[in-house]
Amino acid sequence: MSVVDADQNRMMEEECILVDSQDHPIGHATKRICHDNKNIDGGMLHRAFSVFLFNSKNELLLQQRSKVKITFPLRWTNTCCSHPLYTIKEETQEKESIGAKLAAIRKLEHELGISKNTFTTDDFHFLTRIQYRASSDEKWGEHEIDHILFVRKDVELNLNCNEVATVRFVSPSELKSMLEDSQLQTSFITPWFDLIANKFLFSWWDKLDEILENRGLNDAEARDRIHVLSRD
């Protein structure tokens, strides 16, 4: 896909945090460089986050990515997926994934219009990290270590149509139906969301109250491990 949208093109110059396989920072590069399949083939890996926002009814907020997104346009995914930036000093913080949480607050406002005053970093609960790789097309792809963040809050939305086509809240049964549909239509769900949902999400969802009360997973090994996931 050629980059034609001005806003998306501009954001391709934002600087991601390059990491090794243990999520240790080793440098920085633009999104354009990080998401180029040629560099991914060479092993380039960067840090990301995925927010799963639940309302007071424990329904999960999903977004459909806009048609002008460079990678995986118009696919359904979790609430918000993006990157802490190297050029924002606070977002490079490592302890308790504070940098990823601050980036999440910034991007929830940018993509979904949720005021940054809605959250503090204490509202977000780090669960674990996943590493995955996926190609969007011949040119662009993803290769990320993704910090998984849960938050429960009733929010007001004001969608940025350059980022998000539409949204919906779903129950576990409704999401299972969507995932079953996606097996017949491979361009329906983002690969990282598909991996997380099929491997972890429903068991976490069953224990949502416990996870939020404990501020994350009780299982220290699962929390500290980087789970390498593949659709193969």
PDB file of C-alpha atoms in Angstrom:
ATOM      1  CA  MET A   1       0.000   0.000   0.000  1.00  0.00           C
ATOM      2  CA  SER A   2       1.360   3.448  -0.869  1.00  0.00           C
ATOM      3  CA  VAL A   3       1.391   6.049   1.883  1.00  0.00           C
ATOM      4  CA  VAL A   4      -1.037   8.711   0.690  1.00  0.00           C
ATOM      5  CA  ASP A   5      -2.741  10.069   3.809  1.00  0.00           C
ATOM      6  CA  ALA A   6      -0.918  13.130   5.162  1.00  0.00           C
ATOM      7  CA  ASP A   7      -1.541  12.431   8.870  1.00  0.00           C
ATOM      8  CA  GLN A   8      -0.549   8.788   8.602  1.00  0.00           C
ATOM      9  CA  ASN A   9       2.524   9.745   6.590  1.00  0.00           C
ATOM     10  CA  ARG A  10       3.547  12.281   9.234  1.00  0.00           C
ATOM     11  CA  MET A  11       3.213   9.735  12.036  1.00  0.00           C
ATOM     12  CA  MET A  12       5.478   7.339  10.161  1.00  0.00           C
ATOM     13  CA  GLU A  13       8.311   9.681  11.193  1.00  0.00           C
ATOM     14  CA  GLU A  14       7.664   9.144  14.917  1.00  0.00           C
ATOM     15  CA  GLU A  15      10.538   7.362  16.669  1.00  0.00           C
ATOM     16  CA  CYS A  16       9.884   3.910  18.128  1.00  0.00           C
ATOM     17  CA  ILE A  17      12.038   2.194  20.759  1.00  0.00           C
ATOM     18  CA  LEU A  18      14.099  -0.647  19.306  1.00  0.00           C
ATOM     19  CA  VAL A  19      14.516  -3.627  21.641  1.00  0.00           C
ATOM     20  CA  ASP A  20      16.216  -7.009  21.776  1.00  0.00           C
ATOM     21  CA  SER A  21      14.363 -10.266  22.378  1.00  0.00           C
ATOM     22  CA  GLN A  22      14.307  -9.558  26.123  1.00  0.00           C
ATOM     23  CA  ASP A  23      12.721  -6.117  25.602  1.00  0.00           C
ATOM     24  CA  HIS A  24      15.928  -4.269  26.490  1.00  0.00           C
ATOM     25  CA  PRO A  25      16.249  -0.957  24.589  1.00  0.00           C
ATOM     26  CA  ILE A  26      18.996  -1.020  21.962  1.00  0.00           C
ATOM     27  CA  GLY A  27      18.229   2.085  19.910  1.00  0.00           C
ATOM     28  CA  HIS A  28      15.486   3.885  18.047  1.00  0.00           C
ATOM     29  CA  ALA A  29      14.090   4.198  14.529  1.00  0.00           C
ATOM     30  CA  THR A  30      11.129   5.767  12.776  1.00  0.00           C
ATOM     31  CA  LYS A  31       7.884   3.865  12.377  1.00  0.00           C
ATOM     32  CA  ARG A  32       8.565   3.861   8.655  1.00  0.00           C
ATOM     33  CA  ILE A  33      11.823   1.982   9.221  1.00  0.00           C
ATOM     34  CA  CYS A  34      10.424  -0.309  11.935  1.00  0.00           C
ATOM     35  CA  HIS A  35       7.442  -1.414   9.845  1.00  0.00           C
ATOM     36  CA  ASP A  36       9.343  -2.029   6.611  1.00  0.00           C
ATOM     37  CA  ASN A  37       9.347  -5.769   5.920  1.00  0.00           C
ATOM     38  CA  LYS A  38      12.951  -5.589   4.692  1.00  0.00           C
ATOM     39  CA  ASN A  39      14.067  -4.432   8.152  1.00  0.00           C
ATOM     40  CA  ILE A  40      11.771  -6.909   9.886  1.00  0.00           C
ATOM     41  CA  ASP A  41      13.347  -9.685   7.828  1.00  0.00           C
ATOM     42  CA  GLY A  42      16.670  -8.489   9.227  1.00  0.00           C
ATOM     43  CA  GLY A  43      15.391  -8.968  12.797  1.00  0.00           C
ATOM     44  CA  MET A  44      14.367  -5.415  13.711  1.00  0.00           C
ATOM     45  CA  LEU A  45      12.063  -5.472  16.748  1.00  0.00           C
ATOM     46  CA  HIS A  46      10.337  -2.595  18.537  1.00  0.00           C
ATOM     47  CA  ARG A  47       8.258  -1.979  21.665  1.00  0.00           C
ATOM     48  CA  ALA A  48       4.482  -1.596  21.553  1.00  0.00           C
ATOM     49  CA  PHE A  49       1.453  -1.749  23.824  1.00  0.00           C
ATOM     50  CA  SER A  50      -2.088  -3.071  23.534  1.00  0.00           C
ATOM     51  CA  VAL A  51      -4.880  -1.656  25.705  1.00  0.00           C
ATOM     52  CA  PHE A  52      -7.951  -3.692  26.583  1.00  0.00           C
ATOM     53  CA  LEU A  53     -10.560  -1.295  27.993  1.00  0.00           C
ATOM     54  CA  PHE A  54     -13.614  -2.748  29.712  1.00  0.00           C
ATOM     55  CA  ASN A  55     -16.728  -0.862  30.806  1.00  0.00           C
ATOM     56  CA  SER A  56     -18.553  -1.369  34.111  1.00  0.00           C
ATOM     57  CA  LYS A  57     -20.483  -4.249  32.524  1.00  0.00           C
ATOM     58  CA  ASN A  58     -17.161  -5.976  31.763  1.00  0.00           C
ATOM     59  CA  GLU A  59     -17.693  -5.534  28.025  1.00  0.00           C
ATOM     60  CA  LEU A  60     -14.551  -4.997  25.953  1.00  0.00           C
ATOM     61  CA  LEU A  61     -14.220  -1.964  23.677  1.00  0.00           C
ATOM     62  CA  LEU A  62     -13.069  -2.900  20.169  1.00  0.00           C
ATOM     63  CA  GLN A  63     -12.094  -0.571  17.358  1.00  0.00           C
ATOM     64  CA  GLN A  64     -12.073  -1.041  13.616  1.00  0.00           C
ATOM     65  CA  ARG A  65      -8.946   0.562  12.220  1.00  0.00           C
ATOM     66  CA  SER A  66      -9.506   3.278   9.627  1.00  0.00           C
ATOM     67  CA  LYS A  67      -9.148   2.644   5.909  1.00  0.00           C
ATOM     68  CA  VAL A  68      -6.067   4.914   5.728  1.00  0.00           C
ATOM     69  CA  LYS A  69      -3.982   3.018   8.301  1.00  0.00           C
ATOM     70  CA  ILE A  70      -0.673   1.895   6.827  1.00  0.00           C
ATOM     71  CA  THR A  71      -0.835  -1.570   8.375  1.00  0.00           C
ATOM     72  CA  PHE A  72      -3.968  -3.712   8.631  1.00  0.00           C
ATOM     73  CA  PRO A  73      -6.548  -1.103   7.535  1.00  0.00           C
ATOM     74  CA  LEU A  74     -10.204  -1.788   8.373  1.00  0.00           C
ATOM     75  CA  ARG A  75      -9.413  -4.731  10.620  1.00  0.00           C
ATOM     76  CA  TRP A  76     -11.040  -5.092  14.024  1.00  0.00           C
ATOM     77  CA  THR A  77      -8.735  -5.071  17.019  1.00  0.00           C
ATOM     78  CA  ASN A  78      -8.531  -4.387  20.738  1.00  0.00           C
ATOM     79  CA  THR A  79      -9.219  -0.936  22.166  1.00  0.00           C
ATOM     80  CA  CYS A  80      -5.926   0.733  21.288  1.00  0.00           C
ATOM     81  CA  CYS A  81      -2.590  -0.499  19.912  1.00  0.00           C
ATOM     82  CA  SER A  82       0.431   1.729  19.431  1.00  0.00           C
ATOM     83  CA  HIS A  83       3.970   2.517  20.600  1.00  0.00           C
ATOM     84  CA  PRO A  84       5.756   4.392  23.370  1.00  0.00           C
ATOM     85  CA  LEU A  85       7.981   6.921  21.645  1.00  0.00           C
ATOM     86  CA  TYR A  86      11.720   7.357  22.045  1.00  0.00           C
ATOM     87  CA  THR A  87      11.393  11.147  21.745  1.00  0.00           C
ATOM     88  CA  ILE A  88       9.014  11.416  24.730  1.00  0.00           C
ATOM     89  CA  LYS A  89      11.314  10.854  27.707  1.00  0.00           C
ATOM     90  CA  GLU A  90       8.550   9.750  30.079  1.00  0.00           C
ATOM     91  CA  GLU A  91       7.519   6.994  27.650  1.00  0.00           C
ATOM     92  CA  THR A  92      10.966   5.388  27.793  1.00  0.00           C
ATOM     93  CA  GLN A  93      10.511   4.489  31.477  1.00  0.00           C
ATOM     94  CA  GLU A  94      10.883   0.776  32.151  1.00  0.00           C
ATOM     95  CA  LYS A  95       9.644   0.161  35.708  1.00  0.00           C
ATOM     96  CA  GLU A  96       6.124  -1.307  35.908  1.00  0.00           C
ATOM     97  CA  SER A  97       5.637  -0.472  32.201  1.00  0.00           C
ATOM     98  CA  ILE A  98       5.088   3.179  33.157  1.00  0.00           C
ATOM     99  CA  GLY A  99       6.295   4.347  29.745  1.00  0.00           C
ATOM    100  CA  ALA A 100       3.807   2.119  27.949  1.00  0.00           C
ATOM    101  CA  LYS A 101       1.000   3.277  30.263  1.00  0.00           C
ATOM    102  CA  LEU A 102       1.762   6.946  29.581  1.00  0.00           C
ATOM    103  CA  ALA A 103       1.817   6.225  25.854  1.00  0.00           C
ATOM    104  CA  ALA A 104      -1.546   4.470  26.220  1.00  0.00           C
ATOM    105  CA  ILE A 105      -3.093   7.554  27.823  1.00  0.00           C
ATOM    106  CA  ARG A 106      -1.745   9.711  24.991  1.00  0.00           C
ATOM    107  CA  LYS A 107      -3.020   7.411  22.243  1.00  0.00           C
ATOM    108  CA  LEU A 108      -6.440   6.766  23.792  1.00  0.00           C
ATOM    109  CA  GLU A 109      -7.008  10.494  23.533  1.00  0.00           C
ATOM    110  CA  HIS A 110      -5.567  10.711  20.020  1.00  0.00           C
ATOM    111  CA  GLU A 111      -7.470   7.772  18.537  1.00  0.00           C
ATOM    112  CA  LEU A 112     -10.683   7.578  20.562  1.00  0.00           C
ATOM    113  CA  GLY A 113     -10.996  11.086  21.977  1.00  0.00           C
ATOM    114  CA  ILE A 114     -10.870   9.885  25.596  1.00  0.00           C
ATOM    115  CA  SER A 115      -9.557  12.851  27.566  1.00  0.00           C
ATOM    116  CA  LYS A 116      -6.123  12.225  29.055  1.00  0.00           C
ATOM    117  CA  ASN A 117      -7.556  13.499  32.337  1.00  0.00           C
ATOM    118  CA  THR A 118      -9.743  10.365  32.445  1.00  0.00           C
ATOM    119  CA  PHE A 119      -6.841   8.159  33.517  1.00  0.00           C
ATOM    120  CA  THR A 120      -3.779   7.948  35.684  1.00  0.00           C
ATOM    121  CA  THR A 121      -1.140   5.284  35.189  1.00  0.00           C
ATOM    122  CA  ASP A 122      -2.545   3.522  38.276  1.00  0.00           C
ATOM    123  CA  ASP A 123      -5.729   2.779  36.310  1.00  0.00           C
ATOM    124  CA  PHE A 124      -3.763   0.506  33.951  1.00  0.00           C
ATOM    125  CA  HIS A 125      -2.780  -3.016  34.925  1.00  0.00           C
ATOM    126  CA  PHE A 126       0.168  -4.675  33.194  1.00  0.00           C
ATOM    127  CA  LEU A 127      -0.457  -8.369  32.536  1.00  0.00           C
ATOM    128  CA  THR A 128       2.418  -9.654  30.413  1.00  0.00           C
ATOM    129  CA  ARG A 129       4.279  -9.180  27.119  1.00  0.00           C
ATOM    130  CA  ILE A 130       3.969 -10.950  23.793  1.00  0.00           C
ATOM    131  CA  GLN A 131       6.285 -11.026  20.796  1.00  0.00           C
ATOM    132  CA  TYR A 132       4.778 -11.569  17.370  1.00  0.00           C
ATOM    133  CA  ARG A 133       5.510 -10.942  13.712  1.00  0.00           C
ATOM    134  CA  ALA A 134       2.990 -10.363  10.914  1.00  0.00           C
ATOM    135  CA  SER A 135       2.992  -8.938   7.387  1.00  0.00           C
ATOM    136  CA  SER A 136       0.247  -6.545   6.336  1.00  0.00           C
ATOM    137  CA  ASP A 137       1.262  -6.570   2.670  1.00  0.00           C
ATOM    138  CA  GLU A 138       4.453  -6.918   0.622  1.00  0.00           C
ATOM    139  CA  LYS A 139       5.853  -3.619   1.942  1.00  0.00           C
ATOM    140  CA  TRP A 140       4.667  -3.222   5.541  1.00  0.00           C
ATOM    141  CA  GLY A 141       4.484  -5.420   8.611  1.00  0.00           C
ATOM    142  CA  GLU A 142       4.794  -5.683  12.388  1.00  0.00           C
ATOM    143  CA  HIS A 143       7.459  -7.197  14.641  1.00  0.00           C
ATOM    144  CA  GLU A 144       6.827  -6.116  18.203  1.00  0.00           C
ATOM    145  CA  ILE A 145       7.140  -6.859  21.874  1.00  0.00           C
ATOM    146  CA  ASP A 146       3.705  -5.851  23.030  1.00  0.00           C
ATOM    147  CA  HIS A 147       2.927  -4.787  26.631  1.00  0.00           C
ATOM    148  CA  ILE A 148      -0.607  -5.945  27.501  1.00  0.00           C
ATOM    149  CA  LEU A 149      -2.552  -3.405  29.583  1.00  0.00           C
ATOM    150  CA  PHE A 150      -6.013  -3.845  31.127  1.00  0.00           C
ATOM    151  CA  VAL A 151      -8.193  -0.966  32.335  1.00  0.00           C
ATOM    152  CA  ARG A 152     -11.828  -0.778  33.411  1.00  0.00           C
ATOM    153  CA  LYS A 153     -13.628   2.542  33.162  1.00  0.00           C
ATOM    154  CA  ASP A 154     -16.767   4.010  31.611  1.00  0.00           C
ATOM    155  CA  VAL A 155     -15.562   6.589  29.109  1.00  0.00           C
ATOM    156  CA  GLU A 156     -16.817   9.178  26.649  1.00  0.00           C
ATOM    157  CA  LEU A 157     -15.653   8.690  23.073  1.00  0.00           C
ATOM    158  CA  ASN A 158     -14.968  11.166  20.267  1.00  0.00           C
ATOM    159  CA  LEU A 159     -13.478   9.114  17.442  1.00  0.00           C
ATOM    160  CA  ASN A 160     -10.616  10.359  15.287  1.00  0.00           C
ATOM    161  CA  CYS A 161     -11.807   9.134  11.884  1.00  0.00           C
ATOM    162  CA  ASN A 162      -8.247   9.196  10.550  1.00  0.00           C
ATOM    163  CA  GLU A 163      -7.417   6.456  13.058  1.00  0.00           C
ATOM    164  CA  VAL A 164     -10.672   4.628  13.773  1.00  0.00           C
ATOM    165  CA  ALA A 165     -13.534   3.683  11.449  1.00  0.00           C
ATOM    166  CA  THR A 166     -15.946   2.610  14.193  1.00  0.00           C
ATOM    167  CA  VAL A 167     -16.114   0.956  17.613  1.00  0.00           C
ATOM    168  CA  ARG A 168     -18.253  -1.500  19.522  1.00  0.00           C
ATOM    169  CA  PHE A 169     -18.444  -3.049  22.980  1.00  0.00           C
ATOM    170  CA  VAL A 170     -18.579  -6.844  23.046  1.00  0.00           C
ATOM    171  CA  SER A 171     -19.236  -9.613  25.537  1.00  0.00           C
ATOM    172  CA  PRO A 172     -17.066 -12.769  25.512  1.00  0.00           C
ATOM    173  CA  SER A 173     -19.686 -14.659  23.488  1.00  0.00           C
ATOM    174  CA  GLU A 174     -19.942 -11.855  20.932  1.00  0.00           C
ATOM    175  CA  LEU A 175     -16.175 -11.763  20.499  1.00  0.00           C
ATOM    176  CA  LYS A 176     -16.043 -15.541  20.061  1.00  0.00           C
ATOM    177  CA  SER A 177     -18.543 -15.200  17.220  1.00  0.00           C
ATOM    178  CA  MET A 178     -16.390 -12.502  15.604  1.00  0.00           C
ATOM    179  CA  LEU A 179     -13.306 -14.690  15.838  1.00  0.00           C
ATOM    180  CA  GLU A 180     -15.142 -17.610  14.274  1.00  0.00           C
ATOM    181  CA  ASP A 181     -16.111 -15.332  11.392  1.00  0.00           C
ATOM    182  CA  SER A 182     -12.497 -14.214  11.044  1.00  0.00           C
ATOM    183  CA  GLN A 183     -11.409 -17.775  10.288  1.00  0.00           C
ATOM    184  CA  LEU A 184     -13.416 -17.490   7.082  1.00  0.00           C
ATOM    185  CA  GLN A 185     -12.306 -13.930   6.350  1.00  0.00           C
ATOM    186  CA  THR A 186      -8.600 -13.483   7.071  1.00  0.00           C
ATOM    187  CA  SER A 187      -8.738  -9.705   6.625  1.00  0.00           C
ATOM    188  CA  PHE A 188     -11.212  -9.257   9.487  1.00  0.00           C
ATOM    189  CA  ILE A 189      -9.106  -9.243  12.702  1.00  0.00           C
ATOM    190  CA  THR A 190      -5.590  -7.900  13.341  1.00  0.00           C
ATOM    191  CA  PRO A 191      -3.046 -10.697  13.811  1.00  0.00           C
ATOM    192  CA  TRP A 192      -1.915  -9.585  17.278  1.00  0.00           C
ATOM    193  CA  PHE A 193      -5.488  -9.400  18.550  1.00  0.00           C
ATOM    194  CA  ASP A 194      -6.243 -12.802  17.052  1.00  0.00           C
ATOM    195  CA  LEU A 195      -3.201 -14.293  18.798  1.00  0.00           C
ATOM    196  CA  ILE A 196      -3.920 -12.677  22.167  1.00  0.00           C
ATOM    197  CA  ALA A 197      -7.620 -13.544  22.054  1.00  0.00           C
ATOM    198  CA  ASN A 198      -7.123 -17.184  21.126  1.00  0.00           C
ATOM    199  CA  LYS A 199      -4.234 -17.777  23.543  1.00  0.00           C
ATOM    200  CA  PHE A 200      -5.065 -15.714  26.623  1.00  0.00           C
ATOM    201  CA  LEU A 201      -7.948 -13.273  26.527  1.00  0.00           C
ATOM    202  CA  PHE A 202     -10.932 -15.410  27.475  1.00  0.00           C
ATOM    203  CA  SER A 203      -9.247 -16.953  30.508  1.00  0.00           C
ATOM    204  CA  TRP A 204      -8.184 -13.473  31.624  1.00  0.00           C
ATOM    205  CA  TRP A 205     -11.684 -12.148  31.004  1.00  0.00           C
ATOM    206  CA  ASP A 206     -13.134 -14.862  33.242  1.00  0.00           C
ATOM    207  CA  LYS A 207     -10.892 -13.574  36.055  1.00  0.00           C
ATOM    208  CA  LEU A 208     -11.214  -9.863  35.253  1.00  0.00           C
ATOM    209  CA  ASP A 209     -12.339  -8.762  38.721  1.00  0.00           C
ATOM    210  CA  GLU A 210      -9.515 -10.716  40.337  1.00  0.00           C
ATOM    211  CA  ILE A 211      -6.913  -9.370  37.899  1.00  0.00           C
ATOM    212  CA  LEU A 212      -7.977  -5.771  38.484  1.00  0.00           C
ATOM    213  CA  GLU A 213      -8.117  -6.239  42.252  1.00  0.00           C
ATOM    214  CA  ASN A 214      -4.615  -7.732  42.250  1.00  0.00           C
ATOM    215  CA  ARG A 215      -3.334  -5.126  39.772  1.00  0.00           C
ATOM    216  CA  GLY A 216      -2.288  -7.794  37.293  1.00  0.00           C
ATOM    217  CA  LEU A 217      -1.635 -11.524  37.138  1.00  0.00           C
ATOM    218  CA  ASN A 218      -0.816 -13.472  40.289  1.00  0.00           C
ATOM    219  CA  ASP A 219       1.391 -15.790  38.246  1.00  0.00           C
ATOM    220  CA  ALA A 220       4.796 -14.081  38.378  1.00  0.00           C
ATOM    221  CA  GLU A 221       6.285 -16.394  35.759  1.00  0.00           C
ATOM    222  CA  ALA A 222       3.516 -15.633  33.263  1.00  0.00           C
ATOM    223  CA  ARG A 223       3.736 -11.923  34.072  1.00  0.00           C
ATOM    224  CA  ASP A 224       7.504 -11.694  33.612  1.00  0.00           C
ATOM    225  CA  ARG A 225       7.768 -13.974  30.603  1.00  0.00           C
ATOM    226  CA  ILE A 226       7.745 -12.699  27.007  1.00  0.00           C
ATOM    227  CA  HIS A 227       5.379 -15.021  25.159  1.00  0.00           C
ATOM    228  CA  VAL A 228       6.477 -15.621  21.574  1.00  0.00           C
ATOM    229  CA  LEU A 229       3.281 -16.222  19.587  1.00  0.00           C
ATOM    230  CA  SER A 230       2.758 -17.383  16.039  1.00  0.00           C
ATOM    231  CA  ARG A 231      -0.304 -18.031  13.884  1.00  0.00           C
ATOM    232  CA  ASP A 232       1.444 -21.037  12.270  1.00  0.00           C
TER     233      ASP A 232
END
